[in-house]
mmCIF file with all atom_site columns, C-alpha atoms and ligand atoms in Angstrom:
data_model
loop_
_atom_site.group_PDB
_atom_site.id
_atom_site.type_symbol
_atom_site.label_atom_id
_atom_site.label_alt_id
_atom_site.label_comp_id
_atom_site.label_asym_id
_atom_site.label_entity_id
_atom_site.label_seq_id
_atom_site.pdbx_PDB_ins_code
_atom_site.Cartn_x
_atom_site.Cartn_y
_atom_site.Cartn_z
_atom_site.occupancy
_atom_site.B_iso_or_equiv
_atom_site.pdbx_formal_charge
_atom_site.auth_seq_id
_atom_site.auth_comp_id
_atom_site.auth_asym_id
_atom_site.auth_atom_id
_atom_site.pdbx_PDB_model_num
ATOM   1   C  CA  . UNK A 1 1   ? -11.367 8.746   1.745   1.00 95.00 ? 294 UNK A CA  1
ATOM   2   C  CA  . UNK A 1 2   ? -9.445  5.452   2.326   1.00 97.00 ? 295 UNK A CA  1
ATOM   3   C  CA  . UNK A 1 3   ? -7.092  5.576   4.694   1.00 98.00 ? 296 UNK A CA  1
ATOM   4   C  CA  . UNK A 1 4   ? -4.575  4.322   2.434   1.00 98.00 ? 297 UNK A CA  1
ATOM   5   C  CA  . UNK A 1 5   ? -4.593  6.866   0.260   1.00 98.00 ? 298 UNK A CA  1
ATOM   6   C  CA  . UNK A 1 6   ? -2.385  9.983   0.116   1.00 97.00 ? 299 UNK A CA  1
ATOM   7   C  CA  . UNK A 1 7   ? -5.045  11.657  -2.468  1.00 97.00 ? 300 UNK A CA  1
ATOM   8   C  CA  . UNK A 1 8   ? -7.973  11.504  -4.608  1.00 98.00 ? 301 UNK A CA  1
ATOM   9   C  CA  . UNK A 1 9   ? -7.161  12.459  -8.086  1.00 98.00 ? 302 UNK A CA  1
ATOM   10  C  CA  . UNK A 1 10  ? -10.446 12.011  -9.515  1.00 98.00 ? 303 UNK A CA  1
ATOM   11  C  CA  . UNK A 1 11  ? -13.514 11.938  -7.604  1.00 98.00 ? 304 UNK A CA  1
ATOM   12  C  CA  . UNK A 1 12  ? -16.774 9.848   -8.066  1.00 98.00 ? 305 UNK A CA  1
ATOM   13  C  CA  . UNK A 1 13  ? -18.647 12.435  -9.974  1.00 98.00 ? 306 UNK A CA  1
ATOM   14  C  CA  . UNK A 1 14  ? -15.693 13.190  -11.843 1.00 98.00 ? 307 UNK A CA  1
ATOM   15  C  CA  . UNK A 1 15  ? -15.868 10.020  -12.909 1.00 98.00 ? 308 UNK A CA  1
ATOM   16  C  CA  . UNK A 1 16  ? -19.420 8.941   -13.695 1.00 98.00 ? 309 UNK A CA  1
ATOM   17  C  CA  . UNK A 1 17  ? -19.706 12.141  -15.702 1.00 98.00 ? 310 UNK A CA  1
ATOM   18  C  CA  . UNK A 1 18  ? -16.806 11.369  -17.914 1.00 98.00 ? 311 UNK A CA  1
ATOM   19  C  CA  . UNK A 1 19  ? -17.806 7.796   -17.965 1.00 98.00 ? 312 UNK A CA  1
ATOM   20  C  CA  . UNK A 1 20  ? -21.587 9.528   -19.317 1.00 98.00 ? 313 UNK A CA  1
ATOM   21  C  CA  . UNK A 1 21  ? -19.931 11.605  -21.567 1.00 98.00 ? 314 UNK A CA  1
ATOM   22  C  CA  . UNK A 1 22  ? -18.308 8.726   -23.337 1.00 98.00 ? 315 UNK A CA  1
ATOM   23  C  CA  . UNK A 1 23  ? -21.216 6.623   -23.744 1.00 98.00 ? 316 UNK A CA  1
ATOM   24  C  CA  . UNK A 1 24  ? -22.674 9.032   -25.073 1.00 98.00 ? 317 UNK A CA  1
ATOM   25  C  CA  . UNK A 1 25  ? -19.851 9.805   -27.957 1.00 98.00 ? 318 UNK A CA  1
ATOM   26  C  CA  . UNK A 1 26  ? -19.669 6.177   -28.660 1.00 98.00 ? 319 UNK A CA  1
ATOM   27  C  CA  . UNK A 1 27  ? -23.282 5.677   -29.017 1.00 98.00 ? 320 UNK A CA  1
ATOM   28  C  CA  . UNK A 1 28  ? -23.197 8.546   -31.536 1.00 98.00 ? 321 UNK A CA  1
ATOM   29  C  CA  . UNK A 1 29  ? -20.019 6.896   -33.549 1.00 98.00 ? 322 UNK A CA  1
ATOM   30  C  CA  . UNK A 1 30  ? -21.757 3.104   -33.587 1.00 98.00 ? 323 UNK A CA  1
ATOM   31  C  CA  . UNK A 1 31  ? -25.820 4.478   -34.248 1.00 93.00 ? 324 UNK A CA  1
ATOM   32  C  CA  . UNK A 1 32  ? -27.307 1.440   -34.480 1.00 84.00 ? 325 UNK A CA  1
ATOM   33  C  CA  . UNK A 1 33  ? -24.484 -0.773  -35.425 1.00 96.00 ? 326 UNK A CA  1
ATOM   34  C  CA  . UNK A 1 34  ? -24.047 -4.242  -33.063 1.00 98.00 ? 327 UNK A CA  1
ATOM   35  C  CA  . UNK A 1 35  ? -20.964 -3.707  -30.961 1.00 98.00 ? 328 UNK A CA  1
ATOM   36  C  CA  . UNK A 1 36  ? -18.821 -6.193  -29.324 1.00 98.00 ? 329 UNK A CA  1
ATOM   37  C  CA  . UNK A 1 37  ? -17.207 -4.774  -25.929 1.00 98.00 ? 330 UNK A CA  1
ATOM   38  C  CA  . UNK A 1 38  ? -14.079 -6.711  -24.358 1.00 98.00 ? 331 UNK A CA  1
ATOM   39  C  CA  . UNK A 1 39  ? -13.455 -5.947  -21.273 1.00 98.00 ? 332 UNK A CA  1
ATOM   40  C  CA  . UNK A 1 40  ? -9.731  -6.619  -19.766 1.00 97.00 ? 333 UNK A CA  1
ATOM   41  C  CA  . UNK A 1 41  ? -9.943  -8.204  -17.058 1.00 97.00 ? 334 UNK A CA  1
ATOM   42  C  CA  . UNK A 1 42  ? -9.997  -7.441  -14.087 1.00 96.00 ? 335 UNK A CA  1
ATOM   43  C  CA  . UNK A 1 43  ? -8.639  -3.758  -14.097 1.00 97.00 ? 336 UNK A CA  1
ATOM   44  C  CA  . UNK A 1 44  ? -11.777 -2.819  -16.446 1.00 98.00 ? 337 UNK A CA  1
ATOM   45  C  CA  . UNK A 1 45  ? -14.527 -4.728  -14.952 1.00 98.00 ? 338 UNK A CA  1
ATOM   46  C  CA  . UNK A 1 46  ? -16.148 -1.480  -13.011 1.00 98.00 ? 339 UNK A CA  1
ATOM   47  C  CA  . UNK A 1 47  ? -15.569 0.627   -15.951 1.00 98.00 ? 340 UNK A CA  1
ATOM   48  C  CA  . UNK A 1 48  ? -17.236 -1.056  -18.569 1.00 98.00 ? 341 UNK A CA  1
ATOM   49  C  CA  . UNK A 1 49  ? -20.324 -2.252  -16.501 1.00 98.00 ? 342 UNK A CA  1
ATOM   50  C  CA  . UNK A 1 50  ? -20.250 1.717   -15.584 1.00 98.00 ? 343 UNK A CA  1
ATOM   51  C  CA  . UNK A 1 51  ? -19.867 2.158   -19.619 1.00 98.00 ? 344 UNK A CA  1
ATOM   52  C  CA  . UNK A 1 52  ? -22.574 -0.046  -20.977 1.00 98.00 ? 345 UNK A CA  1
ATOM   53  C  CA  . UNK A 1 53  ? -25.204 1.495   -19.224 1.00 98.00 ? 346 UNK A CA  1
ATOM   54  C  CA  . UNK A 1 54  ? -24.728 4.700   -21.015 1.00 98.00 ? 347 UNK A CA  1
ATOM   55  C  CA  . UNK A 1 55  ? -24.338 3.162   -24.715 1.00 98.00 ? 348 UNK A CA  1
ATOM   56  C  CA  . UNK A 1 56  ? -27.795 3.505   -26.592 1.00 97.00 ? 349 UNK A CA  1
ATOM   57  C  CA  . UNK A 1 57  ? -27.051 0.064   -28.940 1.00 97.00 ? 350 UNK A CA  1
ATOM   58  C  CA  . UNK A 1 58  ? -27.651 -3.404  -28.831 1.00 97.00 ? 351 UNK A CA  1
ATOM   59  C  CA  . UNK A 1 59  ? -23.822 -4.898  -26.815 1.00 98.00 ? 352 UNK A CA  1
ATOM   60  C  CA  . UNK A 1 60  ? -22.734 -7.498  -26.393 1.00 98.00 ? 353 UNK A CA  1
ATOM   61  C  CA  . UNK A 1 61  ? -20.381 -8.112  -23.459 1.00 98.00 ? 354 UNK A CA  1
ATOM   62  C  CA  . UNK A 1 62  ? -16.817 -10.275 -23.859 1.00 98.00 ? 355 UNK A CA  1
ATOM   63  C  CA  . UNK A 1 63  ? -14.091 -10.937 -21.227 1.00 98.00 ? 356 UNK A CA  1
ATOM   64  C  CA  . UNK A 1 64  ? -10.305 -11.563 -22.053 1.00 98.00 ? 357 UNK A CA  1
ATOM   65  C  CA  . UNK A 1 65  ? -8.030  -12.068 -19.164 1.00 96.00 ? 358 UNK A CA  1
ATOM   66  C  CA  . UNK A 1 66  ? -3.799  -11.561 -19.513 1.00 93.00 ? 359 UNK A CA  1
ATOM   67  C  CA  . UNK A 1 67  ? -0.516  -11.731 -18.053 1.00 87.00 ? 360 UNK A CA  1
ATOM   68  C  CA  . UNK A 1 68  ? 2.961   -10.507 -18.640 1.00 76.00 ? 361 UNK A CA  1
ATOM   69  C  CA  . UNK A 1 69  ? 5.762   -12.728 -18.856 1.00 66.00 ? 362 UNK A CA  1
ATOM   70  C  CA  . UNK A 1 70  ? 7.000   -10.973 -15.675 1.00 60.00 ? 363 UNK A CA  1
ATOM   71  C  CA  . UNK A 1 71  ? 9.754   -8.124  -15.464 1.00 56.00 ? 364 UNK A CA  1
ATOM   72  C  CA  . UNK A 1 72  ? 12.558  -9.537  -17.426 1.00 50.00 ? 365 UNK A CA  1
ATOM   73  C  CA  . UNK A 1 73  ? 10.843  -9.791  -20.755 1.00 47.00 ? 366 UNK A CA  1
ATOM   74  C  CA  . UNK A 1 74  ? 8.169   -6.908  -20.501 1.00 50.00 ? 367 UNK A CA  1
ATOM   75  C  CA  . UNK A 1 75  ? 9.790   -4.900  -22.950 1.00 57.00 ? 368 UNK A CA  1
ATOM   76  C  CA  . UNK A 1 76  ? 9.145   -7.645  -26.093 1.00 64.00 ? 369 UNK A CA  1
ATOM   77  C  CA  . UNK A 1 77  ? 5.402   -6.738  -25.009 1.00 67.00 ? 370 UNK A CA  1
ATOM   78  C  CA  . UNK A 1 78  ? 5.107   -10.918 -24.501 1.00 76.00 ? 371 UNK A CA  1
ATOM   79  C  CA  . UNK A 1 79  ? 1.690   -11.444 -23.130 1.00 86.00 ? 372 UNK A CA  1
ATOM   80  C  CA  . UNK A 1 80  ? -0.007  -14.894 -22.219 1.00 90.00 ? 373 UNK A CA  1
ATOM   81  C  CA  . UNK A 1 81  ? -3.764  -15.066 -22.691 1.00 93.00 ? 374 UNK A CA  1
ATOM   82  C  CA  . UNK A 1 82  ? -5.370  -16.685 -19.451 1.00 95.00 ? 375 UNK A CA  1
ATOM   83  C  CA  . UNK A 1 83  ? -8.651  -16.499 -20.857 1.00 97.00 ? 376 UNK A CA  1
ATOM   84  C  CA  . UNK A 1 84  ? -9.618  -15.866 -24.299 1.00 97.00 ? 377 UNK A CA  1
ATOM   85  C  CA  . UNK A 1 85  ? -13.122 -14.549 -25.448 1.00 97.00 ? 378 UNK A CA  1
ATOM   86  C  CA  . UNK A 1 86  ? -16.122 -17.107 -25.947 1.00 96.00 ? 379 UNK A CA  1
ATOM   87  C  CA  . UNK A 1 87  ? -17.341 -14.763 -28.648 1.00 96.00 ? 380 UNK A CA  1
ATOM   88  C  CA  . UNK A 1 88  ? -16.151 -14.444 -32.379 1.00 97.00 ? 381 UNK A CA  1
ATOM   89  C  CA  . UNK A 1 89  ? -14.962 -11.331 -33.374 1.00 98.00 ? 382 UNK A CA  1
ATOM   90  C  CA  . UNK A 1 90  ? -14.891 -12.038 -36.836 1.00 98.00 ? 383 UNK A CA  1
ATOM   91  C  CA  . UNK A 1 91  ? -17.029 -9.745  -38.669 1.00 98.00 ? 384 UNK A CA  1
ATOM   92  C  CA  . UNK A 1 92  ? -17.923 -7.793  -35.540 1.00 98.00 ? 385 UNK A CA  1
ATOM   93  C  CA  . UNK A 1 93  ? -17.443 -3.944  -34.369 1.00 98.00 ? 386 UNK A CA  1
ATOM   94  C  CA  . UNK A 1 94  ? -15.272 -4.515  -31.275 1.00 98.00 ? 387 UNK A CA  1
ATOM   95  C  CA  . UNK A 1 95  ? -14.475 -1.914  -28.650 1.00 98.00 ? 388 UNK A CA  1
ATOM   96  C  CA  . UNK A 1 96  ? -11.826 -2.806  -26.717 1.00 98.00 ? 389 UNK A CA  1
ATOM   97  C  CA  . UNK A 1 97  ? -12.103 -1.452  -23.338 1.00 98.00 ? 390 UNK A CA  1
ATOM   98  C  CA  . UNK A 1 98  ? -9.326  -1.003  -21.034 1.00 98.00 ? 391 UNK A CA  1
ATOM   99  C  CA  . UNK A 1 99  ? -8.745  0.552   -17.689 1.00 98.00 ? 392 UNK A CA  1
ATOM   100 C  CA  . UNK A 1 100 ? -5.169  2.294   -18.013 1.00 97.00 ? 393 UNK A CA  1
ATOM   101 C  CA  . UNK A 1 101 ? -2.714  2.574   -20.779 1.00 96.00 ? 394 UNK A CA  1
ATOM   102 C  CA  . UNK A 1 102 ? 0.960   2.429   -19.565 1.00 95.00 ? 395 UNK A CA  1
ATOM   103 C  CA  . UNK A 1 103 ? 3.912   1.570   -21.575 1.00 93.00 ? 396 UNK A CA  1
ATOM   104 C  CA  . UNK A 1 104 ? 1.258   -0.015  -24.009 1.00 94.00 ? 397 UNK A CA  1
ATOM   105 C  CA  . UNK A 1 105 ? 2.564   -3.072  -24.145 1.00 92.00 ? 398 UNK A CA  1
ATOM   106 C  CA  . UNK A 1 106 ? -0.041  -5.405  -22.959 1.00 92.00 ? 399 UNK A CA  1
ATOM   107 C  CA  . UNK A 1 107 ? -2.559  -3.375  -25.829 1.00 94.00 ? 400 UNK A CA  1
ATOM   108 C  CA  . UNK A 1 108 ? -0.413  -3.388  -28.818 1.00 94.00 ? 401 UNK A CA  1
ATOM   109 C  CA  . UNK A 1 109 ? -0.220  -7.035  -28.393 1.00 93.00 ? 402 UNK A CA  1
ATOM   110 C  CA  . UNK A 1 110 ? -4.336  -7.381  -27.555 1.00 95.00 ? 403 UNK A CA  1
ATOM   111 C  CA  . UNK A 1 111 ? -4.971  -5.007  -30.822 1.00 96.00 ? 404 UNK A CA  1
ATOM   112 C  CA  . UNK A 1 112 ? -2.589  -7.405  -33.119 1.00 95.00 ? 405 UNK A CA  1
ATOM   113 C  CA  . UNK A 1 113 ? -3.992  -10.832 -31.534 1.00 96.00 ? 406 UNK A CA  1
ATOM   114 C  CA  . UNK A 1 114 ? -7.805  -9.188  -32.662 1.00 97.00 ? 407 UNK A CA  1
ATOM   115 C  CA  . UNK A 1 115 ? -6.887  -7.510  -35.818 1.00 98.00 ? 408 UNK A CA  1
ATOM   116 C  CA  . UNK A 1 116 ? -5.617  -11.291 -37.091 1.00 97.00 ? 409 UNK A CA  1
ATOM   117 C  CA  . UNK A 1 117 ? -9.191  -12.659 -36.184 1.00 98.00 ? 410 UNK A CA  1
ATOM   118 C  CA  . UNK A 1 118 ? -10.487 -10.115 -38.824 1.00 98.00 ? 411 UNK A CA  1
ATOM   119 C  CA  . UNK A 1 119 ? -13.436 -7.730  -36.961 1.00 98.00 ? 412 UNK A CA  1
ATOM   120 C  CA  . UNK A 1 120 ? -14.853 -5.072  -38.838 1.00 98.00 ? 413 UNK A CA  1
ATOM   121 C  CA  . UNK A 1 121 ? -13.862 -2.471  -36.902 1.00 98.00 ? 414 UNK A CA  1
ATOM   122 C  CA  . UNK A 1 122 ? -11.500 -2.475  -33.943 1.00 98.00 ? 415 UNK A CA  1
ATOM   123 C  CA  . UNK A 1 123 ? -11.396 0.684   -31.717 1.00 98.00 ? 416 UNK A CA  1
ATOM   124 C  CA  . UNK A 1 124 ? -9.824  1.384   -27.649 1.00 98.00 ? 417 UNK A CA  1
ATOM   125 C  CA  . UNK A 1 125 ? -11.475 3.018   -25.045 1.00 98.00 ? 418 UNK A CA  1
ATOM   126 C  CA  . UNK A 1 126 ? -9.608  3.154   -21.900 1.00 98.00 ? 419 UNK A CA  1
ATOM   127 C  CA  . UNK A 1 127 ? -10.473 4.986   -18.647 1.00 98.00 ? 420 UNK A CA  1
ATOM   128 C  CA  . UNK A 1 128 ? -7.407  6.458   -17.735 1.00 98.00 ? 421 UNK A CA  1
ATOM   129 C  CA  . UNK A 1 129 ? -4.107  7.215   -20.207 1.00 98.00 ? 422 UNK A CA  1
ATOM   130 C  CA  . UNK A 1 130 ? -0.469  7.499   -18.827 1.00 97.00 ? 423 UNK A CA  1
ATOM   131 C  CA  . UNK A 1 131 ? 1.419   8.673   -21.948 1.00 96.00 ? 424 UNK A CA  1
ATOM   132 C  CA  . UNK A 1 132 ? 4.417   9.580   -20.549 1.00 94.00 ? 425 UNK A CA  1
ATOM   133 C  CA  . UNK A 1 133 ? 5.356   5.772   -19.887 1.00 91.00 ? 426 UNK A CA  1
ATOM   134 C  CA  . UNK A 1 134 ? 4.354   4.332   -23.538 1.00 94.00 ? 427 UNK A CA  1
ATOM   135 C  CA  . UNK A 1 135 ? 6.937   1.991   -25.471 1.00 93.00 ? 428 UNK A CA  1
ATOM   136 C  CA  . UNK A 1 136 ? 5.052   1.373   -28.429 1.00 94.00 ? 429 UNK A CA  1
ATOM   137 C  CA  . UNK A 1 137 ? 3.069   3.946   -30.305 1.00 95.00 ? 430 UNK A CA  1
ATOM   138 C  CA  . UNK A 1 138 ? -0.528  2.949   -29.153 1.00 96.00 ? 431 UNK A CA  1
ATOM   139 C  CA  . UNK A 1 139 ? -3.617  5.981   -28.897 1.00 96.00 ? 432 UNK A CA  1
ATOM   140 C  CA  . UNK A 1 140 ? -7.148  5.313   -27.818 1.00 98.00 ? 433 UNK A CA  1
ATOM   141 C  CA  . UNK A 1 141 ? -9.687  6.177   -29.917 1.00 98.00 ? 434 UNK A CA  1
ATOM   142 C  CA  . UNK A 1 142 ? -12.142 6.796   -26.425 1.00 98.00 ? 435 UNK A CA  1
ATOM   143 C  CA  . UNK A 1 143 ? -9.653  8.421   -23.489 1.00 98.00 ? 436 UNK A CA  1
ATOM   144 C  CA  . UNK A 1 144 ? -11.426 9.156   -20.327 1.00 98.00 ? 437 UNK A CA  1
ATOM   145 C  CA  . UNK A 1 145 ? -8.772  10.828  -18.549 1.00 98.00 ? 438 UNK A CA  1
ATOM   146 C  CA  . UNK A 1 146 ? -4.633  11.458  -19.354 1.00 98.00 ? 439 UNK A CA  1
ATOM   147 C  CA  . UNK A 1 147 ? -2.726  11.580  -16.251 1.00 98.00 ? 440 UNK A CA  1
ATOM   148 C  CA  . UNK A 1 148 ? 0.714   11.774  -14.984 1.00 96.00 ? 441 UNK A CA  1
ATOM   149 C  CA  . UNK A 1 149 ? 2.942   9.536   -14.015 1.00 95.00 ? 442 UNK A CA  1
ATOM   150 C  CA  . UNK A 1 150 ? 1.446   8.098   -10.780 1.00 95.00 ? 443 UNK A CA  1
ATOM   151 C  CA  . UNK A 1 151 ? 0.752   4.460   -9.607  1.00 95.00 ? 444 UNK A CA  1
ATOM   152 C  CA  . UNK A 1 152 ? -3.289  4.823   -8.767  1.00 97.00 ? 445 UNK A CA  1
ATOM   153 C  CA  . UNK A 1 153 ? -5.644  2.927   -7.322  1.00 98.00 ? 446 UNK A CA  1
ATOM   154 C  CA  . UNK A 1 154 ? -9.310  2.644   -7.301  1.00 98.00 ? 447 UNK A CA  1
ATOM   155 C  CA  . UNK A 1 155 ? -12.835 2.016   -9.661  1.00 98.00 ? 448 UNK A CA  1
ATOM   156 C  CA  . UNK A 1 156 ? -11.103 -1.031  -11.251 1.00 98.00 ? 449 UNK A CA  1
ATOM   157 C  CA  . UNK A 1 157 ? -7.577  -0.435  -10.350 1.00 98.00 ? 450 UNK A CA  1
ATOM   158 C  CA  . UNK A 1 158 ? -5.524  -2.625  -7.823  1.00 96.00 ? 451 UNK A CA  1
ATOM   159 C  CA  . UNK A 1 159 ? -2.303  -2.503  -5.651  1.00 96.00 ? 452 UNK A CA  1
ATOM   160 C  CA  . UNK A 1 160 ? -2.176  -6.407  -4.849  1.00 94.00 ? 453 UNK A CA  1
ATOM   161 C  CA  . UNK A 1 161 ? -5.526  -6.977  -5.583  1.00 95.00 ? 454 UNK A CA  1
ATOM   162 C  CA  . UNK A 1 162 ? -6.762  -4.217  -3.234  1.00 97.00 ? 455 UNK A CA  1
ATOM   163 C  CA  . UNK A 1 163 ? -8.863  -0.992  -3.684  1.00 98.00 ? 456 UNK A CA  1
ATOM   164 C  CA  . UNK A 1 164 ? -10.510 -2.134  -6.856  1.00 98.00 ? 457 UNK A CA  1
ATOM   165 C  CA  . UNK A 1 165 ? -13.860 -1.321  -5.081  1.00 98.00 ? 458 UNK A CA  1
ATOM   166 C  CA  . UNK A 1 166 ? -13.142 1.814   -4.568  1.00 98.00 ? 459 UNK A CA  1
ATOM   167 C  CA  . UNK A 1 167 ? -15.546 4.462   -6.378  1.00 98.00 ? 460 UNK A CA  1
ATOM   168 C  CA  . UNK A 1 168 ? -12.666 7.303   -7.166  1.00 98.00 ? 461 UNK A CA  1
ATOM   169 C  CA  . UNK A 1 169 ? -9.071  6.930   -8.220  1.00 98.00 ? 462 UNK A CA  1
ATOM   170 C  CA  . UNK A 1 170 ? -5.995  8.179   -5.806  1.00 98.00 ? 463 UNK A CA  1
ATOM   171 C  CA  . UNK A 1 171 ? -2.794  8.067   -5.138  1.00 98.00 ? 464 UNK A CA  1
ATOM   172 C  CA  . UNK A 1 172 ? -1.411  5.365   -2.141  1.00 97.00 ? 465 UNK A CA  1
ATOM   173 C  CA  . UNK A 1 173 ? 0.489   6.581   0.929   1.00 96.00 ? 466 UNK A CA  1
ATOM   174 C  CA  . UNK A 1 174 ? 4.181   5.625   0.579   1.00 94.00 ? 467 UNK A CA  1
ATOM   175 C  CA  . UNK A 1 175 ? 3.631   3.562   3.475   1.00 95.00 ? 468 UNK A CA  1
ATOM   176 C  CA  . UNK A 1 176 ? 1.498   1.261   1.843   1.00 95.00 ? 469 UNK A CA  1
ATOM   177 C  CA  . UNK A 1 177 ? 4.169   -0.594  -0.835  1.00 91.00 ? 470 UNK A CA  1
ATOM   178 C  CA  . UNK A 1 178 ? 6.530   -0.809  2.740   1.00 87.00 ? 471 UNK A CA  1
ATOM   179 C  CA  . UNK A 1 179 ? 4.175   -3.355  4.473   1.00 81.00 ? 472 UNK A CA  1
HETATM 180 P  P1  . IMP B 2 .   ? 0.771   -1.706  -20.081 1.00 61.93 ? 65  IMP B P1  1
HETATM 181 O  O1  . IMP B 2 .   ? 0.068   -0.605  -20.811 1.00 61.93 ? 65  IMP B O1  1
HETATM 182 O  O2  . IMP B 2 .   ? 1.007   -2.932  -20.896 1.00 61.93 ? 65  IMP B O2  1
HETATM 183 O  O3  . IMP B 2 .   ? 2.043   -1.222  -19.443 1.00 61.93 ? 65  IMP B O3  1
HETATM 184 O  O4  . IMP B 2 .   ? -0.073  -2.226  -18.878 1.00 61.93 ? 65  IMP B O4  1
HETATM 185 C  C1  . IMP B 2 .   ? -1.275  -1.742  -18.504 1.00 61.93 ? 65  IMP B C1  1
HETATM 186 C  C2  . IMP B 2 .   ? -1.721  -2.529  -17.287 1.00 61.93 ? 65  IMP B C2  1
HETATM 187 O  O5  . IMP B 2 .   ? -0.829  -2.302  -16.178 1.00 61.93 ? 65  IMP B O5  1
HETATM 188 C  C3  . IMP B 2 .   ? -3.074  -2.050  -16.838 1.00 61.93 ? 65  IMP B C3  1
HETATM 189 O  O6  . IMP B 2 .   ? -4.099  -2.813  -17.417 1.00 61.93 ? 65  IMP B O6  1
HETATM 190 C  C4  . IMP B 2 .   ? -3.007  -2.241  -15.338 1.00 61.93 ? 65  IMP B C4  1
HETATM 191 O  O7  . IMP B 2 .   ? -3.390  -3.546  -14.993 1.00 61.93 ? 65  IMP B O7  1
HETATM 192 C  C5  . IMP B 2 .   ? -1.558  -2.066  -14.997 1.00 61.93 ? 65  IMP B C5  1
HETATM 193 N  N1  . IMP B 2 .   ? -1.286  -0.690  -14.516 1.00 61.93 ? 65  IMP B N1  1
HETATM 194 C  C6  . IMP B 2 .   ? -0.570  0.255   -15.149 1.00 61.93 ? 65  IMP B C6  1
HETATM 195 N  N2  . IMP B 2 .   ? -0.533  1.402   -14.447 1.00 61.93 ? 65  IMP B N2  1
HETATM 196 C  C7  . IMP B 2 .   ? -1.270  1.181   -13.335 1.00 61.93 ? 65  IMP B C7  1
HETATM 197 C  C8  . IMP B 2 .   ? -1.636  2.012   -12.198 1.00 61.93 ? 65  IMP B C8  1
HETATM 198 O  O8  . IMP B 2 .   ? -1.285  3.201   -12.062 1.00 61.93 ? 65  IMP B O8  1
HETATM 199 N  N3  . IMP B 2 .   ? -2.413  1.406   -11.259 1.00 61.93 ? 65  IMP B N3  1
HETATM 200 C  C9  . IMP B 2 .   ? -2.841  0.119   -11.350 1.00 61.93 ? 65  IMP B C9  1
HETATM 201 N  N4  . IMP B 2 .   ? -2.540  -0.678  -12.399 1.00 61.93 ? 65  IMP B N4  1
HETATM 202 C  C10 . IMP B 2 .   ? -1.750  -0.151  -13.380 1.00 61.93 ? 65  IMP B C10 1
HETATM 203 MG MG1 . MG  B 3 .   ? -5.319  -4.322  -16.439 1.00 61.93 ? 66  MG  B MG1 1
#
């Protein structure tokens, strides 16, 4: 274990099997239907290269990258696009693919900005869901994991840009956010 961490919540096999599992269900739901991932950067980058490789179906891969409008306005769910896809969704069947929902903010406002550009279908598939912190109704339609209400860290996941590379999700010593 890093010796940042206070605790591994969910391990590496934990993980990949879950992250099997739902490859498998969505490959089921789509048969042979074209699909159009978008992955949020960067938090999902490990997860959906992980997820891919388990979907039986021709994908193709898209990137969108966002930010908040900081602290004081995070509660109108304001997001900036930094990067917006090079592919057009219009007509597609777009997964959305996330790695945490928290208050839902930064989703609601990714599902609207789509829906407007008219895909076929739009669905969410996150890794990890923190329900107890949502603002706005928002459910995924894929859910790898719910968890409680715990800053993590870890396959995707960053504390200042840090830990991202790690292969299992946990919890950061206290001492960590002091330095
Ligand atoms: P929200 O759902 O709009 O509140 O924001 C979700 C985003 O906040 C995620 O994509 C992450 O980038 C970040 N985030 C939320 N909870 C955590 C966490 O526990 N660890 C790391 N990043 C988190
Ligand atoms: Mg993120």
């Amino acid at each position: 274990m890093h010796p940042d961490l206070q605790e591994i919540i969910l391990s590496e096999e934990q993980i990949q099997r879950r992250v099997a599992e739902l490859g498998r269900q969505i490959t089921r739901d789509y048969q042979d239907r074209h699909l159009l991932t978008i992955g949020i950067l960067r938090g999902a980058v490990i997860f959906l290269a992980d997820l891919i490789r388990h979907l039986d179906l021709p994908v193709a891969v898209d990137f969108m990258a966002v930010s908040s409008y900081g602290q004081a306005t995070a509660s109108s769910g304001v997001v900036r696009i930094l990067k917006d896809l090079d592919e057009t969704v219009t007509g597609r069947h777009v997964l959305l693919v996330e790695d945490i929902i928290d208050t839902g903010l930064t989703l609601s406002y990714l599902v609207d900005n789509l829906r407007s550009r008219r895909p076929a279908s739009l669905r969410i598939c996150t890794l990890l869901d923190k329900p107890s912190r949502r603002k706005v109704e928002i459910t995924p339609d894929y859910n790898g994991f719910t968890i409680p209400d715990r800053f993590v860290v870890g396959y995707g996941l960053d504390y200042a840009e840090n830990y991202r590379q790690l292969p299992y999700i946990g919890v950061l010593k206290p001492e960590v956010y002091r330095r």
